[in-house]
XYZ file of C-alpha atoms in Angstrom:
358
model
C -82.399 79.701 101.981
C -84.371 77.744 99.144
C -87.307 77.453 102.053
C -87.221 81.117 103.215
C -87.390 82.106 99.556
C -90.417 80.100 98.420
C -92.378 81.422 101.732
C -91.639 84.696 101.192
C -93.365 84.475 97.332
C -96.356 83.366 99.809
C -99.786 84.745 99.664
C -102.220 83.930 101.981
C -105.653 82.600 99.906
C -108.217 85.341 98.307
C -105.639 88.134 98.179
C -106.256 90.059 94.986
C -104.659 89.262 91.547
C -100.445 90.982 91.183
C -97.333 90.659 89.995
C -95.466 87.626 91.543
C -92.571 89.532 91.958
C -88.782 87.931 92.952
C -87.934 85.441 96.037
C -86.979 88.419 99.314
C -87.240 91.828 97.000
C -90.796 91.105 95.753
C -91.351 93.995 92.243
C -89.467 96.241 94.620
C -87.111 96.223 91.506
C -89.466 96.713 88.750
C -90.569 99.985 90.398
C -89.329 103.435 89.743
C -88.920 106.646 91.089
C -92.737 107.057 89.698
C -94.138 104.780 91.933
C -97.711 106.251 91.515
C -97.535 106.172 87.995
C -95.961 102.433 88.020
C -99.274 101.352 89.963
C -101.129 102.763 86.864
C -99.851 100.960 84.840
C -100.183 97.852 87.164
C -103.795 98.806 87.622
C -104.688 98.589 84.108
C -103.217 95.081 84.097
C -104.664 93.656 87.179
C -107.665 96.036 88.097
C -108.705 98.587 90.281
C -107.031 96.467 93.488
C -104.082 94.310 93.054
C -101.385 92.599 95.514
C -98.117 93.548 95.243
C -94.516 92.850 97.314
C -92.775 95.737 98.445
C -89.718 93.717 99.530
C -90.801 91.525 103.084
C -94.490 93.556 102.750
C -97.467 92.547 101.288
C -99.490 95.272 100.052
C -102.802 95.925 98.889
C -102.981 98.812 96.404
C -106.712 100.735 95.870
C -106.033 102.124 92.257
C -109.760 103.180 91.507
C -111.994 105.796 92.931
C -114.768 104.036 94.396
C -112.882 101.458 96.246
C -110.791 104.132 97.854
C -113.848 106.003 98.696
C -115.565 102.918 100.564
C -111.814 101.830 102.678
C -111.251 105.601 103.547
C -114.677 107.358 103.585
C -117.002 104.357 104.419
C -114.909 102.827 106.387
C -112.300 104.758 108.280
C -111.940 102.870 111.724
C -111.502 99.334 109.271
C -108.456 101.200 107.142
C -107.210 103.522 109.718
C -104.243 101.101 111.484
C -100.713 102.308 110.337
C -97.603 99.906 109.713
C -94.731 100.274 111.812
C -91.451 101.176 109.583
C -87.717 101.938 110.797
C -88.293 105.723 109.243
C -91.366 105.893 110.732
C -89.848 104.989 114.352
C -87.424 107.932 113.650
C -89.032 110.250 112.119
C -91.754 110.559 115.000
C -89.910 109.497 117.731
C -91.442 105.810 118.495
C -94.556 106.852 116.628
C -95.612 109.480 118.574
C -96.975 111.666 116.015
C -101.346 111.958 114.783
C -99.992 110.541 110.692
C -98.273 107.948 111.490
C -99.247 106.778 114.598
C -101.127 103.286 114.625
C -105.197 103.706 115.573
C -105.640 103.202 119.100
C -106.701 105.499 122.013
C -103.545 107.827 122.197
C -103.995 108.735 118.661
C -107.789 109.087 118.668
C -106.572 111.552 122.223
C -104.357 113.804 119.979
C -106.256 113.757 116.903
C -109.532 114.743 119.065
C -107.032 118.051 121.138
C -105.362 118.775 117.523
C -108.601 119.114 115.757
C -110.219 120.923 118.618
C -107.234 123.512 118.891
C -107.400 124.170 114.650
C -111.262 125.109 115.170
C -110.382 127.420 118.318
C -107.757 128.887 116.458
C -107.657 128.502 112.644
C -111.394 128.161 111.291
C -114.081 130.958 110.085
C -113.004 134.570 111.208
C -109.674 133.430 112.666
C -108.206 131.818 109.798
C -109.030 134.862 107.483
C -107.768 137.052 109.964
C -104.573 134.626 109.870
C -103.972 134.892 106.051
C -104.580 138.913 106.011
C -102.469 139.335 108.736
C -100.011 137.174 108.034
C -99.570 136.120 104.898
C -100.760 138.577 102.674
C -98.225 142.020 104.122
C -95.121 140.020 103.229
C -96.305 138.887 100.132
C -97.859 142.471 99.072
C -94.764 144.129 99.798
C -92.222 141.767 97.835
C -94.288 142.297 95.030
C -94.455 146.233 95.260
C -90.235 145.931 95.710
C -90.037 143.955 92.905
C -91.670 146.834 91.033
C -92.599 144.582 87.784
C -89.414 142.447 87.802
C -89.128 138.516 87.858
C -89.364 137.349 91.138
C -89.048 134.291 93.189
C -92.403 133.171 94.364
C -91.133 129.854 95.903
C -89.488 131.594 99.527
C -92.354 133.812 99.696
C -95.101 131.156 99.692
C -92.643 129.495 102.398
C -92.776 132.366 104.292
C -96.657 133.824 104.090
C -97.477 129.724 104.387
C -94.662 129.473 107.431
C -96.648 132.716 109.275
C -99.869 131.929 109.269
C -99.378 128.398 110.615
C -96.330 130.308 112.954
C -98.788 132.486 114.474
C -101.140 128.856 115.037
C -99.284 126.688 116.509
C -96.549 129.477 118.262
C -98.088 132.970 118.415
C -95.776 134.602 115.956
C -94.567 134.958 112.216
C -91.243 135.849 110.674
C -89.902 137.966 107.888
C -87.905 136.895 104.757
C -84.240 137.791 106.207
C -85.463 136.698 109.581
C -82.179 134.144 110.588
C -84.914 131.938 112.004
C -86.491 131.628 108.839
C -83.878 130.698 106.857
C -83.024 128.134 109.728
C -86.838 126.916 108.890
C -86.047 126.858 104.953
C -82.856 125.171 105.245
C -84.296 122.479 107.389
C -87.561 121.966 105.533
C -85.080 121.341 102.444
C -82.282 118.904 103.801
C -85.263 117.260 105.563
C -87.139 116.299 102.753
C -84.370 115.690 100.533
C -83.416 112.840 103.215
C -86.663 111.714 103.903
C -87.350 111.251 100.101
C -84.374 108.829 100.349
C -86.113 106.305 102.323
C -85.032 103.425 103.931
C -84.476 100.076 102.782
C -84.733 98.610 106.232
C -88.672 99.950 105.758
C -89.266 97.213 103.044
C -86.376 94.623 104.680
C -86.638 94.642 108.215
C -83.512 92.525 108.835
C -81.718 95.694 107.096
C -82.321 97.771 110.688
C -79.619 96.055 111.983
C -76.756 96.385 109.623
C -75.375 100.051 109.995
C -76.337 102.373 107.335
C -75.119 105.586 106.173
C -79.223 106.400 105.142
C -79.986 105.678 108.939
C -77.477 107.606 110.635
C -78.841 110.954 108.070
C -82.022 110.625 108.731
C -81.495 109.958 112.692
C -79.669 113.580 112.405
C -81.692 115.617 110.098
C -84.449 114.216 112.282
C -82.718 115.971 115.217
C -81.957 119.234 113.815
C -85.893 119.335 112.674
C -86.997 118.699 115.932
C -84.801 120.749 117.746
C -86.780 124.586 116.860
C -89.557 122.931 118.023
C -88.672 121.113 120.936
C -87.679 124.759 122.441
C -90.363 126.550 121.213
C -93.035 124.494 122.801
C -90.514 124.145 126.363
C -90.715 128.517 126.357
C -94.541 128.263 126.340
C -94.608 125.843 129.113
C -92.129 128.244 130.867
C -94.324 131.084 130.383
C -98.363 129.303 130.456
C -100.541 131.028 131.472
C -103.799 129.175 132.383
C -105.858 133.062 131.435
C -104.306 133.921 128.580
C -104.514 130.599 126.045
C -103.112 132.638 122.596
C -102.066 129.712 120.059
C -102.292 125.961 119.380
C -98.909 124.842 122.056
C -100.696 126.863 124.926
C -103.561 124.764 124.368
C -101.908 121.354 124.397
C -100.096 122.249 127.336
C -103.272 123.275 128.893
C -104.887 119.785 128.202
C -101.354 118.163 129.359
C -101.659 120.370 132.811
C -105.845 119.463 132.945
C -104.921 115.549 132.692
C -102.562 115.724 135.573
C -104.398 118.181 137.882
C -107.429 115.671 137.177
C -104.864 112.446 137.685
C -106.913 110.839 134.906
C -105.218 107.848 132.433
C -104.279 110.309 129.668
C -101.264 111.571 131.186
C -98.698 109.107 129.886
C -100.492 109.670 126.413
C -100.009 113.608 126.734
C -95.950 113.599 127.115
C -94.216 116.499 126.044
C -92.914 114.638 123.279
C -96.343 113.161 122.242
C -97.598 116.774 122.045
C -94.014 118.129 119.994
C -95.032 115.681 117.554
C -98.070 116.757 117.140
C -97.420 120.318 116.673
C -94.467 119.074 113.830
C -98.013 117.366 112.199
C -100.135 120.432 112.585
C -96.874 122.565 111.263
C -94.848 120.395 109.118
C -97.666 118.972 106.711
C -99.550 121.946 107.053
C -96.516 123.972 105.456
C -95.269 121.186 102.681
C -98.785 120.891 100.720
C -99.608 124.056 101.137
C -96.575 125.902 99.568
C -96.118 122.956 96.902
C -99.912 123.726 95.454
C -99.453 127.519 95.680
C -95.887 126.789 93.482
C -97.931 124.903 91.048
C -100.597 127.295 90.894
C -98.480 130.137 89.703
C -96.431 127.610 86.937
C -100.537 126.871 85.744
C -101.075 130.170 85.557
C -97.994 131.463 84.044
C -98.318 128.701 81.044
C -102.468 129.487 80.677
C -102.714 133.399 80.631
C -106.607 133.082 79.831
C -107.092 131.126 82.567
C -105.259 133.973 84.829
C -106.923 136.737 83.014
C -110.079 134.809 83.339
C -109.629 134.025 87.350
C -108.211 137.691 87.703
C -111.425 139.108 86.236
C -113.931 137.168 88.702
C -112.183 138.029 91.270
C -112.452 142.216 90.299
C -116.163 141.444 89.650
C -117.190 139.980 93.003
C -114.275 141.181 95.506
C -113.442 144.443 93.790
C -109.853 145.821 94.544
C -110.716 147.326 97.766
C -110.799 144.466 100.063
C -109.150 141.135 100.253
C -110.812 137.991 99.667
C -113.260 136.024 102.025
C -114.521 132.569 102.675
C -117.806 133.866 102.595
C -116.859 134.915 98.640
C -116.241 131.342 97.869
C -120.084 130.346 96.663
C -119.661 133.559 94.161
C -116.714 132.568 92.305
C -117.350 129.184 90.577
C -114.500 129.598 87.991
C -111.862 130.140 90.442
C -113.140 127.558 92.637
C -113.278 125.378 89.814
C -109.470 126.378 88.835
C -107.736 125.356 92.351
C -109.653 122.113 91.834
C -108.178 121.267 88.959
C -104.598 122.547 89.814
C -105.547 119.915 92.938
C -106.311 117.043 90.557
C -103.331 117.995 88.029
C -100.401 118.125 90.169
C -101.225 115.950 93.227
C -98.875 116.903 95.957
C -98.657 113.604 97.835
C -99.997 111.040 94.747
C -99.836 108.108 97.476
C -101.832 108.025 100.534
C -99.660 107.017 103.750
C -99.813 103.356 103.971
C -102.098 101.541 106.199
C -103.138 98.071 107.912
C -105.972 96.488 108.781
């Protein structure tokens, strides 16, 4: 035990400077819940990159801006590897998934098919047409029932966020006392309340194979999230049609159906539940940042009125009150531009990038 705890204080020669941390648990105990801001703090001390233990991993934190800009910008085949973790396993189904799949030629397949399927569907013309057909009715009409009163903006950026990414990836949006959206809120919620958890086992390995209460939650929220999906995307195949391609799962079945009509090697890298996974990315992230920032955006512009009145003014000036907004009216609104930068930069949705390896 003496031995096993002096090796695991090892650290291989030329690693950057770090807190030495405790025999097995590494700092994993001088962290908090503000893990982001503890690596501040430890980046003040030690520099812009320092080594530190998180329990039986070494890690390499990038706490300045240029560094991060040369591992992920410069060089995103050298940084773009992903650790395998027990939550990880679970969470996308033996790392099936585009995030946190490790870099090899199944991920580059999906990542190439997802990103293809977003332009076809979700870029230029399509994605306005998107937001002011799907998001912006629901939203417009809350706020005319409301009639002035205080209302609840957090479900309704779930849902106008939920549609247009519904009518992506599945053809079709919801409504706020749809039973299938508040199926979609509820597990959105318990998911990332458990997920936030974490796992111990992810930082202590041996921990997988002592019988958790975390584990067994996780392996069941992790069910119930996957479930919606799982049938959504099995009703498409039941109904493909090779002439009428309408959202993001017709086209991944389509490349699924191409690769064994053309008996080529990507087959057993386009499984059903390789391309489920990648739809929960596409939906799943897609839904979480993009409802967090709009929550932020109206607490900023609750607590800075001249900022809103400002913004609100701009808008009037270039767009007028007769049409909605375009991407083409982006160039002619600096200030507002400027303004969902900075909401961006001041509340950071995800303040840690997902791990990686070399």
């Amino acid at each position: 035990m003496v031995l096993l705890s002096a090796w695991s204080l090892y650290r291989p020669t030329g690693m950057p400077p770090g807190p030495r941390g405790f025999p097995v648990v590494g700092s994993l105990f001088s962290l908090t819940a503000n893990i982001h801001l503890d690596f501040i703090k430890l980046g003040k001390k030690y520099g812009g990159i320092f080594t530190i233990k998180l329990g039986s991993n070494l890690a390499v934190v990038l706490n300045d801006y240029e560094l991060i800009k040369e591992a992920l910008v410069k060089k995103p085949t050298d940084f773009a590897g992903r650790p395998r973790t027990l939550s990880g396993e679970i969470l996308t189904e033996g790392c099936k998934d585009i995030a946190q799949s490790d870099y090899n030629s199944t991920w580059k397949l999906h990542r190439k098919i997802a990103h293809q399927a977003i332009r076809a569907y979700a870029s230029g013309e399509k994605l306005e047409r998107l937001v002011h057909e799907q998001a912006f009715p629901p939203l417009q009409e809350a706020l005319e029932e409301s009639d002035g009163k205080p209302l609840q903006m957090k479900q309704l950026f779930m849902l106008t966020v939920n549609n247009v990414l519904g009518k992506l990836c599945f053809g079709h949006g919801l409504t706020l006392e749809d039973p299938e959206f508040k199926a979609t809120v509820q597990i959105f919620d318990d998911y990332s309340e458990t997920v936030g958890k974490g796992l111990i086992a992810d930082v202590l390995p041996f921990m997988k194979y002592i019988p958790m209460k975390a584990t067994d939650d996780l392996v069941r929220i992790s069910e119930q999230a996957f479930a919606p999906w799982r049938t959504k995307f099995m009703e498409h195949k039941e109904k493909y049609d090779k002439d009428n391609i309408k959202d993001l799962t017709d086209y991944l079945i389509q490349e699924q159906k191409k690769a064994v009509e053309e008996g080529v090697g990507d087959i057993e890298k386009l499984t059903d539940t390789h391309l489920v996974q990648t739809i929960v990315d596409v939906y799943g992230a897609g839904i979480g940042s993009t409802k967090e920032t709009m929550n932020w955006s109206v607490v900023y512009m609750v607590r800075y009125p001249d900022v809103q009145t400002k913004v609100a003014m701009e808008i009037d000036d270039v767009v007028g009150r007769d049409r909605l907004p375009l991407l083409s009216d982006r160039s002619k609104l600096p200030y507002y531009d400027a303004v969902i930068h900075e909401l961006m930069r001041i509340r950071t949705v995800l303040p840690l990038a997902v791990p990686t390896k070399l």
